[in-house]
Coordinates of C-alpha atoms in Angstrom, one line a residue:
X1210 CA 89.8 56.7 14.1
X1211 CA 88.7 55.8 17.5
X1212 CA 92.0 57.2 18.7
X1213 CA 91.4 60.4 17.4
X1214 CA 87.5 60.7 18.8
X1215 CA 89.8 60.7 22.0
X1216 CA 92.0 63.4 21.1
X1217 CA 89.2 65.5 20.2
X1218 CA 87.1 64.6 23.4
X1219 CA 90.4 66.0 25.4
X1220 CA 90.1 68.8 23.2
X1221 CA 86.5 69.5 24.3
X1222 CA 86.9 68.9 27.7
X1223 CA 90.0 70.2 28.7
X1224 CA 90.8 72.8 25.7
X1225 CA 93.9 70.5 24.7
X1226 CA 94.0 66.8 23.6
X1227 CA 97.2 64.9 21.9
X1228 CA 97.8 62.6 19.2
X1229 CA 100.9 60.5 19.2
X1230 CA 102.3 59.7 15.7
X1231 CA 104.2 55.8 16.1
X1232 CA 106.0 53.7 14.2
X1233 CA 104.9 49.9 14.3
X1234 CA 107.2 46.9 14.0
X1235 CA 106.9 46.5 9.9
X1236 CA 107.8 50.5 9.5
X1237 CA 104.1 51.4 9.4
X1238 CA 102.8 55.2 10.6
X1239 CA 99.8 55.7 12.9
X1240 CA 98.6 57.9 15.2
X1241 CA 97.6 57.4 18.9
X1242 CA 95.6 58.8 21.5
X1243 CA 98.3 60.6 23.9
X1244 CA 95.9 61.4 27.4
X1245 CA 96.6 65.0 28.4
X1246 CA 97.1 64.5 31.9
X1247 CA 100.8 62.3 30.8
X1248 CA 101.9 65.1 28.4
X1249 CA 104.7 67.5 29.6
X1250 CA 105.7 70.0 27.7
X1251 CA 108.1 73.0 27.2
X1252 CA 106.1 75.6 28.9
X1253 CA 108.7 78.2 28.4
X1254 CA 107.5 78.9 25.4
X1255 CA 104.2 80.8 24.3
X1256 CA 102.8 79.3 21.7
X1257 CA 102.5 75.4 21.8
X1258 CA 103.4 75.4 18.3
X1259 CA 106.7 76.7 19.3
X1260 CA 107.2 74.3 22.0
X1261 CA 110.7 72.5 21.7
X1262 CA 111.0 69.6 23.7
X1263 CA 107.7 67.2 24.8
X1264 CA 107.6 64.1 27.1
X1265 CA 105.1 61.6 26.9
X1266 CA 104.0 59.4 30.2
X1267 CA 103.5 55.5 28.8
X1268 CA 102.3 52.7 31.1
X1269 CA 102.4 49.0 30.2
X1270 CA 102.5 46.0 32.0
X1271 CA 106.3 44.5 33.1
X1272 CA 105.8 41.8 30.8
X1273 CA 105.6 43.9 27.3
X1274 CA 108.5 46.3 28.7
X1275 CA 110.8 43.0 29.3
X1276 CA 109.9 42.0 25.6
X1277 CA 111.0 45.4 24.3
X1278 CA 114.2 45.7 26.5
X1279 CA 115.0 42.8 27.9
X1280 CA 114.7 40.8 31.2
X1281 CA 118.3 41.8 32.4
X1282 CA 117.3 45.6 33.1
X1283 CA 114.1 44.6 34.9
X1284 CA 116.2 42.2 37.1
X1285 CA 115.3 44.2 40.4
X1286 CA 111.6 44.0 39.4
X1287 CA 111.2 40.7 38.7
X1288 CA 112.6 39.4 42.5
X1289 CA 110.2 37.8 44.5
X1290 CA 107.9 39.6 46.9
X1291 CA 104.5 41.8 47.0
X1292 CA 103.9 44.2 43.9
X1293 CA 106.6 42.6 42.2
X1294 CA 104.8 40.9 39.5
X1295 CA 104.8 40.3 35.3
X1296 CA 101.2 42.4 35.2
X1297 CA 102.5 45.2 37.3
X1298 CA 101.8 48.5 35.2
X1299 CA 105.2 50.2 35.2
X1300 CA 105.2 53.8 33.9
X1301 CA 108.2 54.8 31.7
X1302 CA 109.1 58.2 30.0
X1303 CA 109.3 59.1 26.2
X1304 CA 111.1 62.0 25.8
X1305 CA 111.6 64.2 22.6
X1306 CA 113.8 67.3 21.6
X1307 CA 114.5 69.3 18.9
X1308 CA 117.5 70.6 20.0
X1309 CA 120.5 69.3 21.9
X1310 CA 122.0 68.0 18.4
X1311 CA 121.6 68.2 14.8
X1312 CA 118.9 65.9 14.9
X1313 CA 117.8 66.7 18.1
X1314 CA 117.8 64.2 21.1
X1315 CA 115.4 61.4 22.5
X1316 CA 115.2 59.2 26.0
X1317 CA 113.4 56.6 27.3
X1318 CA 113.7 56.9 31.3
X1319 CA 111.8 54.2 33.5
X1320 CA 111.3 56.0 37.7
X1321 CA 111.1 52.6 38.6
X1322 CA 114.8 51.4 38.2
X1323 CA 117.6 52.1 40.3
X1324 CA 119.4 55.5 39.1
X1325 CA 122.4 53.3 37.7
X1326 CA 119.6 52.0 34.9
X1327 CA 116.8 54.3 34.4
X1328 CA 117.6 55.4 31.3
X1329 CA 116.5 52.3 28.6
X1330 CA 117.1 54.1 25.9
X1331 CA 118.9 57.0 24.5
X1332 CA 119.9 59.1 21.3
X1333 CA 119.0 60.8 18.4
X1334 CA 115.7 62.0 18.0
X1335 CA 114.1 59.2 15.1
X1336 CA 111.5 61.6 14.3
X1337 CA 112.7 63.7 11.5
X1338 CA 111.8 64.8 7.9
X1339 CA 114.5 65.0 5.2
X1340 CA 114.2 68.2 2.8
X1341 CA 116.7 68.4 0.7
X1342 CA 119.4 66.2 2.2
X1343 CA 119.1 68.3 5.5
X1344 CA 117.0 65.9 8.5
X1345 CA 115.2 68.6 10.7
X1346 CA 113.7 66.5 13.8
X1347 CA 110.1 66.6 14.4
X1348 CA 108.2 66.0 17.7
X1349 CA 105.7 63.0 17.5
X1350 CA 103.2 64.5 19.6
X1351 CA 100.9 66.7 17.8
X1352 CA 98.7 69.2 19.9
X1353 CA 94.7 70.0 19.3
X1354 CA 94.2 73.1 21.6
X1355 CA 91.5 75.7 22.1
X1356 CA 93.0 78.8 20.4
X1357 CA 93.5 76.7 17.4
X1358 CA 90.9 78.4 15.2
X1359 CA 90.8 79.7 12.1
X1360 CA 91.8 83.4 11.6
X1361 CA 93.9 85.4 9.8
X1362 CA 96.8 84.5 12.0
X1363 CA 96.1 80.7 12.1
X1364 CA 94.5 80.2 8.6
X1365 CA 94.3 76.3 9.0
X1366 CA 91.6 75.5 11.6
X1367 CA 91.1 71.8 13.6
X1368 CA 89.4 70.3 10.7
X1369 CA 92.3 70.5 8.4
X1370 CA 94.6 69.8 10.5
X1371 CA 93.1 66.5 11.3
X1372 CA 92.8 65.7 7.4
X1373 CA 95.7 64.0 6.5
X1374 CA 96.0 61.8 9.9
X1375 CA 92.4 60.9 9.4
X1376 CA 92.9 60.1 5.7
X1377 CA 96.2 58.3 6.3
X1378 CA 93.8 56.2 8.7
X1379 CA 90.9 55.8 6.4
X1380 CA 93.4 54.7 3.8
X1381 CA 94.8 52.0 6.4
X1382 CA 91.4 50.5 7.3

C-alpha cells in the first residue's frame, strides 16, 4: 500500500509516477514503488500506453548484488582501496522489451563493471501472459500519468486502474 501512496505522490507532483510489478523468491506478485527520475522509457512513441521497451534504474548496496550474482563478477569491486566497499550503493539497469523476440527480450546491465562484464544478466523477457497457448510479453513497469482520465477515449480512469493492484495487496496483508 505504502508503495503505491508513492506512485501516486509522483503522479501529483510530477504528472507521472511508476509502479513496478516483482516477483519474490517463493513466486509471489507485488508491486513496488519505481521513482520517476530512474525510469527511461521509449519516447518514440506517443502515447505511454504504447511505449515498447522500459528501463528501470535499481540501486542496492554491493553486498545484496554479490548475493544475487555472485562474488566472481564483482571481483574488480571488491579489491582494496577507497570507495571500494560491501555498502557501496552500486546502480544497475533492468531493462524490458516487447520486441526483439517472440517473447520479447530483458537485460540486467551494471555501469560499474568493466565492458567485458556489464551485462549480469540476459534473455527472454519473464514477464508475459499466456492466452491461449500464445505468451505475449508484458512490461513490469506500469505508468500513472496526468492525461490518464476518464473520457470517452480512456473509459477507465486512475481509480480503476489502481483496483486490482491495491486489492491484490489488501488480499496479501
Amino acid at each position: 500500500v505504502d508503495h503505491m501512496r508513492l506512485c501516486l505522490l509522483d503522479y501529483m507532483i510530477s504528472g507521472y509516477g511508476w509502479a513496478n510489478i516483482t516477483v519474490d523468491a517463493s513466486g509471489r506478485p507485488g508491486v513496488e514503488y519505481a521513482d520517476a527520475l530512474d525510469i527511461t522509457w521509449d519516447l518514440g512513441r506517443t502515447l505511454v500506453t504504447d511505449i515498447r521497451w522500459v528501463s528501470r534504474k535499481v540501486r542496492k548496496p554491493l553486498w545484496e548484488w554479490i548475493g544475487l550474482y555472485g562474488p566472481e563478477i564483482f571481483s574488480e569491486l571488491l579489491d582494496s582501496g577507497p570507495n571500494k566497499g560491501l555498502d557501496n550503493i552500486i546502480a544497475c539497469d533492468f531493462y524490458y522489451d516487447k520486441t526483439g523476440g517472440p517473447r520479447g527480450r530483458h537485460y540486467v546491465v551494471c555501469a560499474h563493471l568493466e565492458e567485458s562484464n556489464r551485462i549480469l544478466e540476459q534473455g527472454d523477457n519473464p514477464f508475459f501472459m499466456d492466452v491461449g497457448g500464445i505468451k505475449t510479453p508484458f512490461l513490469p513497469l506500469e505508468p500513472i500519468y496526468f492525461m490518464q482520465l476518464p473520457s470517452v477515449r480512456f473509459a477507465m480512469g486512475l481509480t480503476q486502474n489502481m483496483l486490482p493492484h491495491q486489492i491484490s495487496m489488501w488480499r496479501s496483508e
